[in-house]
Short mmCIF file of C-alpha atoms and ligand atoms in Angstrom, two decimals:
data_model
loop_
_atom_site.label_atom_id
_atom_site.label_comp_id
_atom_site.label_asym_id
_atom_site.label_seq_id
_atom_site.Cartn_x
_atom_site.Cartn_y
_atom_site.Cartn_z
CA MET A 998 -60.86 -28.88 5.79
CA GLN A 999 -57.32 -27.73 6.99
CA HIS A 1000 -55.65 -29.42 9.87
CA GLN A 1001 -52.32 -28.22 10.05
CA VAL A 1002 -49.94 -30.14 12.37
CA LYS A 1003 -48.56 -27.40 14.61
CA ASP A 1004 -45.46 -25.10 13.42
CA LEU A 1005 -45.40 -26.77 9.66
CA SER A 1006 -45.35 -25.38 6.49
CA LEU A 1007 -48.58 -25.69 4.33
CA LYS A 1008 -46.29 -28.33 2.15
CA ASP A 1009 -45.01 -30.16 5.11
CA ALA A 1010 -48.02 -30.56 6.58
CA GLY A 1011 -49.32 -31.84 3.65
CA LYS A 1012 -46.71 -34.44 3.44
CA LYS A 1013 -47.25 -35.54 6.95
CA LYS A 1014 -51.13 -36.26 5.89
CA ILE A 1015 -49.68 -38.29 2.97
CA GLU A 1016 -47.07 -40.03 4.95
CA TRP A 1017 -49.52 -41.05 7.42
CA ALA A 1018 -52.08 -42.14 4.42
CA SER A 1019 -49.22 -44.16 2.76
CA GLN A 1020 -48.46 -46.30 5.94
CA ARG A 1021 -52.02 -47.54 5.91
CA MET A 1022 -52.81 -48.42 2.35
CA TYR A 1023 -51.20 -51.89 2.30
CA VAL A 1024 -52.89 -53.12 -0.88
CA LEU A 1025 -51.87 -50.21 -3.09
CA ASN A 1026 -47.99 -50.35 -1.75
CA GLU A 1027 -48.09 -54.15 -2.60
CA LEU A 1028 -49.54 -53.31 -6.22
CA VAL A 1029 -46.73 -50.93 -6.73
CA ARG A 1030 -44.34 -53.57 -5.42
CA GLN A 1031 -45.64 -55.88 -7.67
CA TYR A 1032 -45.61 -53.67 -10.96
CA VAL A 1033 -42.63 -51.13 -10.16
CA ASN A 1034 -39.97 -53.00 -12.14
CA GLU A 1035 -42.27 -53.48 -15.26
CA GLN A 1036 -43.19 -49.37 -15.48
CA PRO A 1037 -46.43 -50.26 -16.92
CA PHE A 1038 -47.60 -46.72 -17.57
CA LYS A 1039 -44.36 -45.79 -19.02
CA GLY A 1040 -45.32 -43.19 -21.97
CA VAL A 1041 -48.92 -43.02 -20.61
CA ARG A 1042 -50.23 -39.47 -19.61
CA ILE A 1043 -52.74 -39.87 -16.73
CA GLY A 1044 -55.30 -36.93 -16.08
CA MET A 1045 -57.13 -37.27 -12.59
CA SER A 1046 -60.14 -35.43 -11.20
CA LEU A 1047 -60.35 -36.86 -7.96
CA HIS A 1048 -61.04 -35.22 -4.36
CA LEU A 1049 -57.62 -34.18 -3.50
CA GLU A 1050 -56.85 -35.30 -0.09
CA ALA A 1051 -54.01 -37.52 1.10
CA LYS A 1052 -55.42 -40.87 -0.01
CA THR A 1053 -55.83 -39.34 -3.54
CA ALA A 1054 -52.49 -37.83 -3.43
CA TYR A 1055 -50.73 -41.41 -2.65
CA LEU A 1056 -52.69 -43.01 -5.85
CA ALA A 1057 -51.28 -40.17 -7.78
CA MET A 1058 -47.85 -41.03 -6.63
CA ALA A 1059 -48.20 -44.60 -7.06
CA LEU A 1060 -49.38 -44.06 -10.55
CA LYS A 1061 -46.23 -41.77 -11.08
CA LYS A 1062 -44.11 -44.53 -9.47
CA LEU A 1063 -45.14 -47.11 -12.25
CA GLY A 1064 -44.11 -44.51 -14.92
CA ALA A 1065 -46.97 -42.36 -15.79
CA GLU A 1066 -46.81 -38.80 -16.46
CA VAL A 1067 -49.69 -37.44 -13.98
CA SER A 1068 -51.62 -34.64 -13.73
CA ILE A 1069 -54.69 -33.64 -11.09
CA THR A 1070 -57.53 -31.56 -10.30
CA SER A 1071 -59.96 -32.06 -7.67
CA SER A 1072 -63.44 -33.38 -8.79
CA ASN A 1073 -65.26 -30.86 -6.60
CA PRO A 1074 -64.64 -27.15 -5.95
CA ILE A 1075 -64.39 -27.49 -2.12
CA THR A 1076 -62.40 -30.89 -1.30
CA ALA A 1077 -59.20 -30.07 -2.42
CA GLN A 1078 -57.00 -29.93 0.59
CA ASP A 1079 -54.39 -26.93 0.07
CA ASP A 1080 -51.57 -28.78 2.21
CA VAL A 1081 -52.09 -31.80 0.41
CA ALA A 1082 -52.05 -30.14 -3.19
CA ALA A 1083 -48.92 -28.12 -2.45
CA ALA A 1084 -46.89 -31.23 -0.95
CA LEU A 1085 -48.25 -33.18 -4.06
CA THR A 1086 -46.59 -30.61 -6.57
CA GLU A 1087 -43.16 -32.41 -5.39
CA TYR A 1088 -44.05 -35.95 -6.58
CA VAL A 1089 -46.29 -35.55 -9.55
CA ASP A 1090 -46.21 -33.24 -12.75
CA HIS A 1091 -49.28 -30.89 -12.59
CA VAL A 1092 -51.19 -30.31 -9.64
CA TYR A 1093 -54.17 -27.77 -10.83
CA ALA A 1094 -56.15 -27.73 -7.50
CA TRP A 1095 -57.17 -25.46 -4.30
CA ARG A 1096 -59.94 -25.54 -2.00
CA GLY A 1097 -62.70 -22.86 -2.76
CA GLU A 1098 -62.36 -22.78 -6.44
CA THR A 1099 -65.51 -20.56 -8.11
CA PRO A 1100 -67.02 -22.67 -11.13
CA GLU A 1101 -65.06 -20.54 -13.86
CA GLU A 1102 -61.80 -22.03 -11.60
CA TYR A 1103 -63.36 -25.40 -11.53
CA GLU A 1104 -63.75 -25.48 -15.35
CA PHE A 1105 -60.42 -23.62 -16.23
CA ASN A 1106 -58.54 -26.41 -13.85
CA HIS A 1107 -60.22 -29.09 -15.74
CA LYS A 1108 -59.64 -27.85 -19.08
CA ARG A 1109 -56.14 -27.47 -18.29
CA ILE A 1110 -55.85 -31.07 -17.45
CA LEU A 1111 -57.50 -31.64 -20.92
CA GLU A 1112 -55.03 -29.60 -22.81
CA LEU A 1113 -51.84 -31.67 -21.33
CA LYS A 1114 -53.49 -34.56 -23.83
CA PRO A 1115 -54.15 -37.37 -21.09
CA ASN A 1116 -54.54 -40.86 -22.37
CA LEU A 1117 -55.99 -42.37 -19.35
CA ILE A 1118 -58.47 -40.62 -17.36
CA ILE A 1119 -59.27 -41.18 -13.59
CA ASP A 1120 -62.84 -39.67 -12.74
CA ASP A 1121 -64.93 -39.17 -9.97
CA GLY A 1122 -68.12 -38.08 -10.91
CA ALA A 1123 -67.33 -37.97 -14.89
CA ASP A 1124 -66.93 -34.18 -14.95
CA LEU A 1125 -63.48 -34.64 -16.55
CA SER A 1126 -64.75 -37.24 -18.92
CA ILE A 1127 -67.91 -35.22 -20.01
CA MET A 1128 -65.76 -31.82 -20.22
CA ALA A 1129 -63.19 -34.07 -22.72
CA ILE A 1130 -66.44 -35.08 -24.79
CA LYS A 1131 -68.22 -31.48 -25.02
CA ASN A 1132 -65.20 -29.75 -25.82
CA GLU A 1133 -63.90 -32.17 -28.61
CA MET A 1134 -60.83 -32.91 -26.30
CA TYR A 1135 -60.75 -36.74 -26.31
CA TYR A 1136 -58.64 -37.43 -29.05
CA SER A 1137 -55.89 -38.81 -27.00
CA ILE A 1138 -58.00 -40.53 -24.42
CA PHE A 1139 -57.85 -44.51 -24.61
CA GLY A 1140 -59.83 -45.11 -21.52
CA VAL A 1141 -61.64 -43.93 -18.41
CA SER A 1142 -61.58 -45.35 -15.24
CA GLU A 1143 -64.90 -43.61 -13.10
CA GLU A 1144 -65.06 -44.00 -9.28
CA THR A 1145 -68.62 -43.08 -8.38
CA THR A 1146 -72.49 -44.26 -8.67
CA THR A 1147 -72.99 -40.74 -10.13
CA GLY A 1148 -70.13 -40.87 -12.73
CA VAL A 1149 -71.11 -44.47 -13.88
CA ARG A 1150 -74.62 -43.28 -14.38
CA ARG A 1151 -73.61 -40.28 -16.61
CA LEU A 1152 -71.20 -42.23 -18.60
CA LYS A 1153 -74.10 -45.06 -19.18
CA ALA A 1154 -76.46 -42.30 -20.06
CA LEU A 1155 -73.70 -41.14 -22.75
CA GLU A 1156 -73.11 -44.45 -24.12
CA LYS A 1157 -76.79 -45.15 -24.53
CA GLU A 1158 -76.99 -42.13 -26.48
CA GLY A 1159 -74.36 -43.28 -28.67
CA ILE A 1160 -71.91 -40.28 -27.68
CA LEU A 1161 -69.34 -42.23 -25.57
CA LYS A 1162 -66.02 -41.65 -27.13
CA PHE A 1163 -63.78 -44.11 -25.27
CA PRO A 1164 -64.01 -47.23 -23.14
CA ALA A 1165 -64.96 -46.84 -19.46
CA VAL A 1166 -64.46 -49.04 -16.63
CA ALA A 1167 -67.30 -48.85 -13.93
CA VAL A 1168 -64.95 -49.06 -10.71
CA ASN A 1169 -67.92 -47.96 -8.47
CA ASP A 1170 -69.92 -51.21 -9.58
CA ALA A 1171 -66.93 -53.45 -8.48
CA LYS A 1172 -68.00 -55.50 -5.52
CA GLY A 1173 -64.74 -54.48 -3.75
CA LYS A 1174 -65.70 -51.03 -4.03
CA TYR A 1175 -69.63 -50.48 -3.72
CA LEU A 1176 -69.94 -53.00 -0.67
CA TYR A 1177 -67.60 -51.28 1.61
CA ASP A 1178 -66.56 -47.83 0.05
CA ASN A 1179 -70.33 -46.76 -0.56
CA ARG A 1180 -71.58 -48.39 2.71
CA PHE A 1181 -68.83 -48.54 5.28
CA GLY A 1182 -66.77 -45.57 3.91
CA SER A 1183 -69.51 -43.38 3.67
CA GLY A 1184 -71.14 -44.74 6.87
CA GLN A 1185 -68.11 -43.49 8.89
CA SER A 1186 -67.27 -40.51 6.83
CA VAL A 1187 -70.36 -38.99 6.70
CA VAL A 1188 -71.03 -39.15 10.35
CA ASP A 1189 -67.27 -37.90 10.51
CA GLY A 1190 -68.27 -34.42 8.80
CA LEU A 1191 -71.47 -34.28 10.90
CA ILE A 1192 -69.82 -34.36 14.02
CA ARG A 1193 -66.51 -32.10 13.07
CA SER A 1194 -68.64 -29.44 11.61
CA THR A 1195 -71.42 -29.07 14.28
CA ASN A 1196 -69.32 -30.46 17.26
CA SER A 1197 -73.07 -32.25 18.19
CA MET A 1198 -74.20 -35.19 19.87
CA MET A 1199 -75.70 -37.69 17.64
CA GLY A 1200 -77.20 -39.77 20.17
CA GLY A 1201 -81.15 -38.56 20.98
CA LYS A 1202 -81.04 -36.70 17.65
CA GLU A 1203 -84.02 -37.37 15.11
CA ALA A 1204 -81.77 -37.92 12.04
CA VAL A 1205 -83.40 -38.25 8.52
CA VAL A 1206 -81.51 -40.32 5.90
CA VAL A 1207 -83.04 -39.78 2.24
CA GLY A 1208 -82.31 -42.45 0.06
CA TYR A 1209 -81.55 -46.21 0.97
CA GLY A 1210 -78.95 -47.17 -1.46
CA TRP A 1211 -75.27 -48.47 -0.24
CA VAL A 1212 -74.61 -44.75 0.95
CA GLY A 1213 -78.07 -44.44 2.72
CA LYS A 1214 -77.68 -48.02 4.46
CA GLY A 1215 -74.06 -47.19 5.94
CA VAL A 1216 -74.74 -43.80 6.86
CA ALA A 1217 -78.31 -45.00 8.86
CA GLU A 1218 -76.59 -47.91 10.14
CA ARG A 1219 -73.59 -45.34 12.02
CA LEU A 1220 -76.15 -42.62 13.00
CA ARG A 1221 -78.41 -45.46 14.57
CA GLY A 1222 -74.97 -46.98 16.32
CA LEU A 1223 -74.33 -43.42 17.79
CA GLY A 1224 -77.84 -43.30 19.38
CA ALA A 1225 -79.97 -41.42 16.62
CA ARG A 1226 -83.23 -42.02 16.00
CA VAL A 1227 -83.41 -42.78 12.15
CA THR A 1228 -85.95 -42.16 9.87
CA VAL A 1229 -85.47 -43.57 6.24
CA VAL A 1230 -87.39 -41.64 3.41
CA GLU A 1231 -87.29 -43.74 0.21
CA ALA A 1232 -89.17 -43.66 -3.08
CA ASP A 1233 -88.57 -47.00 -4.13
CA PRO A 1234 -90.68 -49.64 -2.49
CA PHE A 1235 -88.41 -52.70 -2.04
CA LYS A 1236 -85.51 -50.33 -0.56
CA ALA A 1237 -88.45 -49.00 1.75
CA LEU A 1238 -89.56 -52.46 2.90
CA GLU A 1239 -85.79 -53.23 3.31
CA ALA A 1240 -85.16 -50.12 5.47
CA TYR A 1241 -88.59 -51.17 7.83
CA PHE A 1242 -87.38 -54.73 8.22
CA ASP A 1243 -83.60 -53.33 9.50
CA GLY A 1244 -85.87 -51.50 12.10
CA TYR A 1245 -85.85 -47.90 10.99
CA LYS A 1246 -89.15 -45.81 10.68
CA VAL A 1247 -89.80 -44.99 7.02
CA THR A 1248 -91.94 -42.11 6.20
CA ASN A 1249 -91.73 -39.60 3.19
CA MET A 1250 -90.07 -36.18 3.34
CA GLU A 1251 -92.98 -33.94 3.78
CA GLU A 1252 -93.59 -35.74 7.16
CA ALA A 1253 -89.61 -36.21 7.99
CA ALA A 1254 -89.45 -32.59 7.36
CA ARG A 1255 -91.71 -31.87 10.44
CA TYR A 1256 -89.93 -33.48 13.09
CA GLY A 1257 -86.25 -34.49 11.80
CA ASP A 1258 -83.29 -32.69 13.60
CA LEU A 1259 -80.56 -33.34 11.18
CA PHE A 1260 -81.03 -34.29 7.61
CA VAL A 1261 -78.48 -36.17 5.38
CA THR A 1262 -79.36 -36.61 1.37
CA CYS A 1263 -77.69 -39.95 -0.06
CA THR A 1264 -79.94 -40.03 -3.25
CA GLY A 1265 -77.98 -39.07 -6.38
CA ASN A 1266 -81.15 -36.79 -7.44
CA VAL A 1267 -82.11 -33.45 -7.41
CA LYS A 1268 -84.36 -31.19 -5.30
CA VAL A 1269 -84.78 -34.18 -2.75
CA ILE A 1270 -85.19 -31.50 0.20
CA THR A 1271 -86.98 -28.41 -1.08
CA GLY A 1272 -87.91 -25.12 -0.24
CA LYS A 1273 -91.41 -26.22 1.08
CA HIS A 1274 -89.88 -29.00 3.23
CA MET A 1275 -87.66 -26.35 4.72
CA LEU A 1276 -90.40 -24.11 5.65
CA ASN A 1277 -92.11 -26.91 7.67
CA MET A 1278 -89.03 -27.74 9.43
CA LYS A 1279 -87.93 -27.24 13.08
CA ASP A 1280 -85.66 -24.41 14.23
CA GLY A 1281 -82.20 -24.91 13.90
CA VAL A 1282 -82.03 -28.23 12.13
CA PHE A 1283 -78.76 -29.18 10.12
CA LEU A 1284 -79.06 -30.09 6.36
CA SER A 1285 -76.32 -32.10 4.74
CA ASN A 1286 -75.51 -34.03 1.80
CA ALA A 1287 -73.54 -37.18 0.75
CA GLY A 1288 -74.48 -37.32 -2.80
CA HIS A 1289 -71.98 -36.41 -5.68
CA PHE A 1290 -73.74 -32.85 -6.32
CA ASP A 1291 -74.70 -30.17 -4.38
CA VAL A 1292 -78.32 -30.57 -6.11
CA GLU A 1293 -80.08 -32.66 -3.54
CA VAL A 1294 -80.62 -29.90 -0.90
CA ASP A 1295 -82.10 -27.06 -2.81
CA MET A 1296 -79.58 -24.71 -2.23
CA ALA A 1297 -80.66 -22.38 -5.54
CA TRP A 1298 -84.18 -21.87 -3.45
CA LEU A 1299 -82.39 -21.26 -0.24
CA ARG A 1300 -79.95 -18.66 -1.62
CA GLU A 1301 -82.87 -16.84 -3.05
CA ASN A 1302 -85.48 -17.04 -0.25
CA ALA A 1303 -83.72 -17.26 2.90
CA LYS A 1304 -81.39 -14.70 4.43
CA TYR A 1305 -77.80 -15.53 4.68
CA LEU A 1306 -76.67 -15.20 8.23
CA GLY A 1307 -72.90 -15.90 7.61
CA GLU A 1308 -70.69 -19.14 9.12
CA ALA A 1309 -71.77 -20.36 12.29
CA ARG A 1310 -68.54 -22.34 12.56
CA PRO A 1311 -66.06 -23.60 10.02
CA ASN A 1312 -68.31 -25.77 7.37
CA VAL A 1313 -71.61 -24.37 8.60
CA SER A 1314 -73.90 -21.95 6.97
CA SER A 1315 -76.26 -20.33 8.80
CA TYR A 1316 -79.62 -19.21 6.96
CA MET A 1317 -82.60 -17.39 8.15
CA LEU A 1318 -85.99 -18.59 6.67
CA PRO A 1319 -88.83 -16.13 5.73
CA ASN A 1320 -90.88 -17.97 8.51
CA GLY A 1321 -87.90 -16.70 10.97
CA ARG A 1322 -86.55 -19.94 11.57
CA ARG A 1323 -83.14 -21.04 11.07
CA VAL A 1324 -81.35 -23.64 9.23
CA TYR A 1325 -77.83 -24.61 9.39
CA VAL A 1326 -76.30 -26.29 6.28
CA LEU A 1327 -73.27 -28.32 6.49
CA ALA A 1328 -70.27 -27.91 3.42
CA GLU A 1329 -72.50 -25.61 1.60
CA GLY A 1330 -74.60 -28.70 0.67
CA ARG A 1331 -71.80 -30.22 -1.04
CA LEU A 1332 -70.40 -34.13 0.07
CA VAL A 1333 -69.92 -33.46 3.75
CA ASN A 1334 -67.71 -36.20 4.26
CA LEU A 1335 -65.19 -34.51 1.86
CA GLY A 1336 -66.20 -30.83 2.55
CA ALA A 1337 -66.08 -31.14 6.48
CA ALA A 1338 -63.82 -34.16 7.03
CA ASP A 1339 -61.09 -36.27 5.23
CA GLY A 1340 -62.98 -38.52 3.22
CA HIS A 1341 -63.57 -42.25 3.82
CA PRO A 1342 -61.10 -43.96 5.84
CA ILE A 1343 -57.89 -45.03 4.62
CA GLU A 1344 -58.67 -48.53 4.85
CA ILE A 1345 -61.52 -48.15 2.41
CA MET A 1346 -59.84 -45.73 -0.16
CA ASP A 1347 -56.88 -48.37 -0.06
CA LEU A 1348 -59.68 -51.12 -1.78
CA SER A 1349 -61.16 -48.41 -3.97
CA PHE A 1350 -57.72 -47.01 -4.89
CA SER A 1351 -56.14 -50.11 -5.73
CA LEU A 1352 -59.38 -51.00 -7.85
CA GLN A 1353 -58.56 -47.60 -9.98
CA LEU A 1354 -54.83 -48.76 -10.14
CA GLN A 1355 -55.80 -51.93 -11.69
CA SER A 1356 -58.62 -50.83 -13.90
CA ALA A 1357 -56.59 -48.09 -15.33
CA LEU A 1358 -54.06 -50.88 -16.37
CA TYR A 1359 -56.67 -53.02 -17.60
CA LEU A 1360 -57.42 -50.10 -20.02
CA SER A 1361 -53.66 -49.68 -20.87
CA GLU A 1362 -53.24 -53.18 -21.54
CA ASN A 1363 -56.06 -53.34 -23.55
CA ARG A 1364 -55.82 -50.18 -25.67
CA GLY A 1365 -57.50 -50.37 -29.03
CA LYS A 1366 -59.39 -53.62 -27.98
CA LEU A 1367 -62.34 -52.22 -26.20
CA GLN A 1368 -65.36 -50.67 -27.71
CA ASN A 1369 -66.53 -47.03 -26.46
CA ARG A 1370 -68.87 -48.62 -23.65
CA VAL A 1371 -68.98 -49.00 -20.22
CA TYR A 1372 -67.25 -52.16 -18.61
CA ASN A 1373 -67.12 -53.84 -15.62
CA VAL A 1374 -64.02 -54.21 -13.37
CA PRO A 1375 -62.80 -57.85 -14.63
CA GLU A 1376 -64.14 -60.44 -11.83
CA GLU A 1377 -60.56 -61.70 -11.07
CA VAL A 1378 -59.26 -58.16 -10.59
CA ASP A 1379 -61.95 -57.20 -8.27
CA LYS A 1380 -61.44 -60.60 -6.40
CA LYS A 1381 -57.85 -59.93 -6.36
CA VAL A 1382 -57.83 -56.56 -4.50
CA VAL A 1383 -60.17 -58.29 -1.86
CA GLU A 1384 -58.07 -61.16 -1.58
CA THR A 1385 -54.81 -59.38 -1.23
CA PHE A 1386 -56.53 -57.01 1.40
CA LEU A 1387 -57.79 -59.71 3.71
CA ASP A 1388 -54.19 -61.44 3.38
CA LEU A 1389 -52.32 -58.21 4.00
CA ASN A 1390 -54.48 -57.35 7.08
CA GLY A 1391 -54.04 -60.75 8.49
CA ILE A 1392 -57.71 -61.94 7.88
CA LYS A 1393 -58.02 -65.72 7.14
CA LEU A 1394 -60.01 -67.10 4.56
CA GLU A 1395 -61.83 -70.78 4.81
CA LYS A 1396 -61.00 -73.08 2.04
CA LEU A 1397 -63.56 -75.50 0.68
CA THR A 1398 -62.79 -78.95 0.01
CA GLU A 1399 -63.00 -80.61 -3.10
CA GLU A 1400 -65.83 -82.43 -2.01
CA GLN A 1401 -67.52 -79.29 -0.87
CA LYS A 1402 -67.27 -77.67 -4.36
CA GLU A 1403 -68.44 -80.50 -5.97
CA TYR A 1404 -71.15 -80.95 -3.55
CA LEU A 1405 -72.33 -77.25 -4.61
CA GLU A 1406 -72.19 -77.93 -8.12
CA SER A 1407 -73.98 -81.02 -8.25
CA TRP A 1408 -78.01 -81.35 -8.11
CA ARG A 1409 -77.88 -84.42 -6.00
N1 ADE B 735 -61.29 -39.64 -0.74
C1 ADE B 735 -61.02 -39.62 -2.26
N2 ADE B 735 -61.90 -39.92 -3.02
C2 ADE B 735 -63.08 -40.05 -2.23
C3 ADE B 735 -64.39 -40.42 -2.44
N3 ADE B 735 -64.88 -40.61 -3.78
N4 ADE B 735 -65.03 -40.62 -1.41
C4 ADE B 735 -64.57 -40.52 -0.08
N5 ADE B 735 -63.52 -40.28 0.08
C5 ADE B 735 -62.76 -39.72 -0.79
#
């Protein structure tokens, strides 16, 4: 998604976007201020695979300011913004990303990062980490810091099989991340992607949110706030009951497919919306995905069985099903918030990327002392980032008295 400021070159348009984000990332700026004299990443090569939009670019620049040699590619073939990538070439060492990479180009760009022999990896979805292991290109790596639910799931699966080759930090599992980024970040940015791509009214729509984890919760909440009638589809009985008590209609996909106007998958699983479901849908529905991979809406079935009618609008692909009805797929079934919008809001990424920076520091400081396991972000680091955010955003925190602290710890 390119929105170039009028009359600016690609590079200058990217610089403007980065500048805008940089002025609102208070915590990240504060961390740079605190560490810049120390140069804690001096001599450290950092390889990044993250959605290359303005906030990500600013994280890369922050790491560079702290002494690292920084190289970056995008963690999804359609989420690099070309103007941002062009601008970033002036500030970090290597930028290998563009929007619309083929699978081969995506792999090529990741391999180029690994060929630079990174010491630290900052990953989103674990593709770079897994490619390092598969291709035996992990010897230089002393730690990985992972952004997402999907990436952490994959790293834990590697750990379980005993083939994780470096320590990893699960940034996603920090409270300062999943409680805000996954819920409020996705809540707003997914709806942003739906609106920008379709220019449609959310109010009055039958919206179907598949998956009621933190992402699904945020998306359902924000869609309801805009007046959509929201149905939640869940396989987990506890989450289904939670959605029901939250006031949503809860049903299975087979039933929801028949009446939904727009669908958002938020499960992290495969084939959540299948060809069979699509054949039961109304004419002209919107299909979208908020999960990391483009496997939740069965795009392979669609490409094989439906006729592609072309792009109806930017980021809206039109398909004619064998039964003559049309479906519109947003952002090719990839992350709609990054494919059709700018990702999470700046304030949210300020928290998440500050946790990334702190986790990278933790890995660097503990080089050689950690095992090849998935670690949580240390609690004090998680708390520091959130408290700094509150402080810099002028939000006052209540302080417990000694009497209150003692009371909470006593049994009387
Ligand atoms: N911007 C950069 N990385 C992102 C992510 N993982 N989710 C949403 N927005 C982002």
